[in-house]
Amino acid sequence: MSTLTTPHIDVHRGGDRMKTRVAWLDSKHSFSFGEHYDPDNTHHGLLLVNNEDIVLPGEGFDTHPHRDMEIVTWVLSGSLVHQDSLGHAGVIYPGLAQRMSAGTGILHSEKNDSWRLSADPAHDEPVHFVQMWVVPDEPGLDPGYQQLEIDEELAGGGLVTVASGLPQYRDRTAIAIASSHSAMHVARLPEQQTSEVRLPEAPYLHVFVARGEVDMEGVGTLYEGDAVRLTRSGGQRVTANTPAEILVWEMHARLGGQ
């Protein structure tokens, strides 16, 4: 467990994120990424990357390498085609949990290429997704890939464990990650007075409002793109003001040690 003893809540507004914009990509970075470097904003707990990307049709990230990272991709709208050097290929869409373990090294591409997989030549929808990277327990693991449809579980409106290496979620996580101190949960909250979830308690929590508007107990109103970093905290209720979707990382360790 973490040796930190003082609870802390830090709100990061969506409009303050670092941005990468080119003709085909609109990307917003919650932490330092690529050419955007801030020594005071490199990670929270074990989470190093929380990128919100919008990619135009027929465009995307060409084949590139990764190493020693657990990469979880969550699509909000549209569809994203994944291909990697292990021979995996598939379409990621809303409600599909997907994880790539980079391990000793893997090459992959991610493109808004769904028009090529359909007889309909009129595909013109951008793909909107969040990609998150957490540190694995150890370097040099075998690379791997896993995906699973969980749309039915999300329809219940509760906090669904999407990806986890934490032992307490072993029997109810959609996909496994090689990080025994981390779990990612998602809630789709309809606009109802009783539509709320309670956050888990952990040394480190990262709550990202991927869609809509919510109220967090003790924090106030959070809008689409906002994030909250909690230390030695948790248990707060999150209530939807509009149809909303939140991504929650629960972490019981931090980068560089316990």
Short mmCIF file of C-alpha atoms in Angstrom, two decimals:
data_model
loop_
_atom_site.label_atom_id
_atom_site.label_comp_id
_atom_site.label_asym_id
_atom_site.label_seq_id
_atom_site.Cartn_x
_atom_site.Cartn_y
_atom_site.Cartn_z
CA MET A 1 0.00 0.00 0.00
CA SER A 2 1.01 3.60 -0.47
CA THR A 3 2.73 5.37 2.41
CA LEU A 4 0.81 8.59 1.70
CA THR A 5 -1.50 9.53 4.57
CA THR A 6 -3.08 12.85 3.56
CA PRO A 7 -6.23 12.66 1.40
CA HIS A 8 -6.10 14.96 -1.61
CA ILE A 9 -8.51 15.76 -4.45
CA ASP A 10 -7.22 17.56 -7.55
CA VAL A 11 -9.64 18.66 -10.30
CA HIS A 12 -8.28 19.02 -13.85
CA ARG A 13 -10.57 20.78 -16.31
CA GLY A 14 -10.87 19.45 -19.84
CA GLY A 15 -10.03 22.78 -21.43
CA ASP A 16 -6.64 22.89 -19.70
CA ARG A 17 -5.35 19.67 -21.27
CA MET A 18 -2.39 19.68 -23.65
CA LYS A 19 -3.48 19.24 -27.27
CA THR A 20 -2.19 17.73 -30.49
CA ARG A 21 -4.08 18.78 -33.62
CA VAL A 22 -3.30 17.84 -37.20
CA ALA A 23 -5.53 17.53 -40.25
CA TRP A 24 -6.88 14.09 -39.28
CA LEU A 25 -6.45 14.03 -35.48
CA ASP A 26 -7.75 15.98 -32.50
CA SER A 27 -6.01 14.63 -29.40
CA LYS A 28 -6.18 15.89 -25.82
CA HIS A 29 -3.67 14.69 -23.23
CA SER A 30 -4.34 14.46 -19.50
CA PHE A 31 -0.63 13.82 -18.83
CA SER A 32 2.66 14.67 -20.54
CA PHE A 33 2.73 12.97 -23.93
CA GLY A 34 5.05 13.15 -26.94
CA GLU A 35 6.31 16.68 -27.47
CA HIS A 36 4.06 17.94 -24.67
CA TYR A 37 6.10 17.64 -21.47
CA ASP A 38 5.33 19.03 -18.06
CA PRO A 39 7.57 17.65 -15.29
CA ASP A 40 4.77 18.26 -12.78
CA ASN A 41 2.21 16.30 -14.80
CA THR A 42 3.64 12.94 -15.85
CA HIS A 43 1.30 10.41 -14.19
CA HIS A 44 -1.07 9.63 -11.34
CA GLY A 45 -0.61 6.38 -9.50
CA LEU A 46 0.32 3.92 -12.25
CA LEU A 47 -1.57 5.76 -15.00
CA LEU A 48 0.80 7.43 -17.49
CA VAL A 49 -1.48 8.18 -20.44
CA ASN A 50 -5.12 9.23 -20.71
CA ASN A 51 -5.53 10.49 -24.28
CA GLU A 52 -8.89 11.45 -25.74
CA ASP A 53 -8.66 11.15 -29.53
CA ILE A 54 -10.92 11.93 -32.47
CA VAL A 55 -9.72 10.45 -35.78
CA LEU A 56 -11.28 11.19 -39.16
CA PRO A 57 -12.50 8.37 -41.47
CA GLY A 58 -9.81 6.58 -43.45
CA GLU A 59 -7.09 8.01 -41.19
CA GLY A 60 -5.23 6.91 -38.09
CA PHE A 61 -2.00 5.84 -36.49
CA ASP A 62 0.30 3.89 -38.82
CA THR A 63 2.28 0.91 -37.53
CA HIS A 64 4.40 1.93 -34.53
CA PRO A 65 6.09 0.16 -31.59
CA HIS A 66 5.27 -0.14 -27.90
CA ARG A 67 7.09 -1.85 -25.06
CA ASP A 68 6.43 -2.71 -21.39
CA MET A 69 3.01 -1.08 -21.13
CA GLU A 70 -0.59 -2.23 -20.58
CA ILE A 71 -2.70 -0.28 -23.10
CA VAL A 72 -6.48 -0.13 -22.74
CA THR A 73 -8.56 1.46 -25.51
CA TRP A 74 -12.18 2.51 -24.91
CA VAL A 75 -14.25 3.67 -27.89
CA LEU A 76 -17.01 6.21 -27.26
CA SER A 77 -18.39 6.46 -30.80
CA GLY A 78 -17.47 5.19 -34.24
CA SER A 79 -15.13 2.25 -34.72
CA LEU A 80 -11.38 1.69 -34.68
CA VAL A 81 -9.48 -1.03 -36.55
CA HIS A 82 -6.60 -2.65 -34.64
CA GLN A 83 -3.83 -4.70 -36.28
CA ASP A 84 -0.62 -5.88 -34.63
CA SER A 85 2.55 -7.87 -35.24
CA LEU A 86 1.13 -10.89 -33.34
CA GLY A 87 -1.50 -11.30 -36.06
CA HIS A 88 -4.43 -9.83 -34.14
CA ALA A 89 -6.91 -7.78 -36.15
CA GLY A 90 -10.34 -6.54 -35.24
CA VAL A 91 -12.76 -3.65 -34.93
CA ILE A 92 -13.12 -1.89 -31.57
CA TYR A 93 -16.47 -0.19 -31.00
CA PRO A 94 -18.49 1.18 -28.04
CA GLY A 95 -19.07 -1.46 -25.41
CA LEU A 96 -16.06 -3.58 -26.40
CA ALA A 97 -13.31 -3.89 -23.79
CA GLN A 98 -9.85 -4.10 -25.40
CA ARG A 99 -6.34 -4.46 -24.00
CA MET A 100 -2.93 -4.79 -25.62
CA SER A 101 0.05 -5.85 -23.53
CA ALA A 102 3.18 -4.47 -25.18
CA GLY A 103 5.58 -6.58 -23.09
CA THR A 104 8.91 -7.28 -24.78
CA GLY A 105 7.74 -5.34 -27.83
CA ILE A 106 4.85 -5.16 -30.25
CA LEU A 107 4.00 -3.25 -33.43
CA HIS A 108 0.45 -2.11 -34.07
CA SER A 109 -1.71 0.30 -36.02
CA GLU A 110 -5.05 1.91 -35.16
CA LYS A 111 -7.16 3.42 -37.90
CA ASN A 112 -10.65 4.67 -38.57
CA ASP A 113 -10.86 2.20 -41.42
CA SER A 114 -14.27 0.64 -40.83
CA TRP A 115 -15.43 1.72 -44.27
CA ARG A 116 -13.06 -0.88 -45.71
CA LEU A 117 -14.80 -3.64 -43.76
CA SER A 118 -18.26 -2.82 -45.05
CA ALA A 119 -19.99 -2.75 -48.41
CA ASP A 120 -21.17 0.78 -47.58
CA PRO A 121 -18.77 3.26 -49.22
CA ALA A 122 -20.35 6.20 -47.40
CA HIS A 123 -18.68 5.69 -44.02
CA ASP A 124 -17.92 9.20 -42.82
CA GLU A 125 -18.09 9.00 -39.03
CA PRO A 126 -15.08 10.04 -36.93
CA VAL A 127 -13.99 7.60 -34.24
CA HIS A 128 -13.87 9.03 -30.72
CA PHE A 129 -11.93 7.04 -28.14
CA VAL A 130 -9.85 7.20 -24.97
CA GLN A 131 -6.56 5.36 -24.75
CA MET A 132 -4.98 4.70 -21.37
CA TRP A 133 -1.57 3.28 -20.43
CA VAL A 134 -0.61 1.74 -17.09
CA VAL A 135 2.69 0.27 -15.99
CA PRO A 136 2.84 -3.56 -15.72
CA ASP A 137 4.16 -5.35 -12.65
CA GLU A 138 7.45 -6.13 -14.36
CA PRO A 139 9.19 -5.54 -17.68
CA GLY A 140 9.85 -8.16 -20.30
CA LEU A 141 6.48 -9.94 -20.22
CA ASP A 142 5.11 -11.69 -23.28
CA PRO A 143 3.07 -9.34 -25.47
CA GLY A 144 -0.61 -10.12 -25.82
CA TYR A 145 -4.08 -8.97 -26.80
CA GLN A 146 -7.59 -9.44 -25.42
CA GLN A 147 -11.06 -8.07 -26.16
CA LEU A 148 -14.58 -8.77 -24.93
CA GLU A 149 -18.06 -7.38 -25.59
CA ILE A 150 -19.60 -5.99 -22.36
CA ASP A 151 -22.41 -3.78 -23.65
CA GLU A 152 -25.05 -5.73 -21.75
CA GLU A 153 -23.28 -5.26 -18.41
CA LEU A 154 -22.93 -1.51 -19.02
CA ALA A 155 -26.65 -1.17 -19.66
CA GLY A 156 -27.28 -1.70 -15.95
CA GLY A 157 -25.88 1.74 -15.16
CA GLY A 158 -23.51 0.58 -12.42
CA LEU A 159 -19.74 0.67 -12.19
CA VAL A 160 -18.48 -2.19 -14.40
CA THR A 161 -14.94 -3.55 -14.03
CA VAL A 162 -13.55 -3.45 -17.57
CA ALA A 163 -9.86 -4.27 -17.08
CA SER A 164 -8.10 -5.40 -13.93
CA GLY A 165 -5.14 -7.14 -12.39
CA LEU A 166 -6.42 -6.67 -8.82
CA PRO A 167 -7.16 -10.02 -7.16
CA GLN A 168 -10.52 -8.87 -5.73
CA TYR A 169 -11.90 -8.36 -9.25
CA ARG A 170 -10.54 -11.57 -10.75
CA ASP A 171 -13.98 -13.17 -11.04
CA ARG A 172 -15.79 -10.15 -12.48
CA THR A 173 -13.40 -8.30 -14.75
CA ALA A 174 -13.95 -8.29 -18.49
CA ILE A 175 -10.29 -8.43 -19.45
CA ALA A 176 -7.07 -9.00 -17.50
CA ILE A 177 -4.10 -6.65 -17.33
CA ALA A 178 -0.61 -7.46 -16.03
CA SER A 179 -0.83 -4.87 -13.27
CA SER A 180 -1.82 -6.41 -9.95
CA HIS A 181 -2.36 -2.97 -8.38
CA SER A 182 -4.72 -1.52 -11.02
CA ALA A 183 -8.31 -1.78 -12.22
CA MET A 184 -10.34 0.26 -14.68
CA HIS A 185 -14.10 0.66 -14.23
CA VAL A 186 -16.70 2.26 -16.50
CA ALA A 187 -20.21 3.52 -15.74
CA ARG A 188 -22.80 4.62 -18.26
CA LEU A 189 -25.22 6.77 -16.31
CA PRO A 190 -28.65 7.64 -17.68
CA GLU A 191 -30.20 11.00 -16.78
CA GLN A 192 -32.21 10.02 -13.73
CA GLN A 193 -32.38 11.35 -10.21
CA THR A 194 -31.31 7.97 -8.88
CA SER A 195 -28.56 7.42 -11.49
CA GLU A 196 -25.40 7.35 -9.41
CA VAL A 197 -22.41 5.20 -8.56
CA ARG A 198 -20.06 5.18 -5.59
CA LEU A 199 -16.33 5.31 -6.24
CA PRO A 200 -14.08 2.60 -4.82
CA GLU A 201 -11.63 3.51 -2.07
CA ALA A 202 -7.96 3.37 -3.02
CA PRO A 203 -4.64 5.15 -2.53
CA TYR A 204 -4.99 6.53 -6.08
CA LEU A 205 -8.10 7.13 -8.19
CA HIS A 206 -8.40 8.80 -11.57
CA VAL A 207 -11.95 9.72 -12.64
CA PHE A 208 -12.45 10.91 -16.23
CA VAL A 209 -15.75 12.26 -17.54
CA ALA A 210 -15.79 10.85 -21.05
CA ARG A 211 -19.29 12.02 -21.86
CA GLY A 212 -21.94 14.24 -20.32
CA GLU A 213 -22.09 16.07 -16.99
CA VAL A 214 -21.97 14.69 -13.46
CA ASP A 215 -21.85 15.85 -9.86
CA MET A 216 -19.21 14.33 -7.58
CA GLU A 217 -19.78 14.41 -3.87
CA GLY A 218 -17.39 16.90 -2.24
CA VAL A 219 -16.18 18.19 -5.62
CA GLY A 220 -19.16 19.65 -7.48
CA THR A 221 -20.09 19.62 -11.15
CA LEU A 222 -17.77 17.96 -13.65
CA TYR A 223 -18.15 18.41 -17.39
CA GLU A 224 -17.14 16.34 -20.40
CA GLY A 225 -13.34 16.14 -20.53
CA ASP A 226 -12.83 16.94 -16.85
CA ALA A 227 -10.80 14.62 -14.62
CA VAL A 228 -10.34 14.25 -10.89
CA ARG A 229 -7.21 12.79 -9.30
CA LEU A 230 -7.82 11.46 -5.81
CA THR A 231 -5.15 10.36 -3.32
CA ARG A 232 -5.99 8.31 -0.22
CA SER A 233 -9.65 8.88 -0.91
CA GLY A 234 -12.72 7.35 -2.51
CA GLY A 235 -16.25 6.39 -1.62
CA GLN A 236 -17.75 9.55 -3.14
CA ARG A 237 -21.06 9.35 -4.96
CA VAL A 238 -21.11 10.41 -8.62
CA THR A 239 -24.51 11.42 -9.97
CA ALA A 240 -25.47 12.09 -13.59
CA ASN A 241 -26.93 15.48 -14.55
CA THR A 242 -27.15 14.37 -18.20
CA PRO A 243 -26.60 10.98 -19.84
CA ALA A 244 -22.95 10.43 -18.92
CA GLU A 245 -20.06 8.01 -19.09
CA ILE A 246 -17.19 7.97 -16.60
CA LEU A 247 -13.90 6.03 -16.67
CA VAL A 248 -12.39 5.24 -13.26
CA TRP A 249 -8.91 3.91 -12.60
CA GLU A 250 -8.45 2.38 -9.15
CA MET A 251 -4.76 2.00 -8.23
CA HIS A 252 -3.08 0.67 -5.12
CA ALA A 253 0.46 1.67 -5.99
CA ARG A 254 2.25 4.48 -7.77
CA LEU A 255 5.01 4.78 -10.33
CA GLY A 256 8.39 4.28 -8.70
CA GLY A 257 7.24 2.24 -5.72
CA GLN A 258 4.57 1.72 -3.11
#
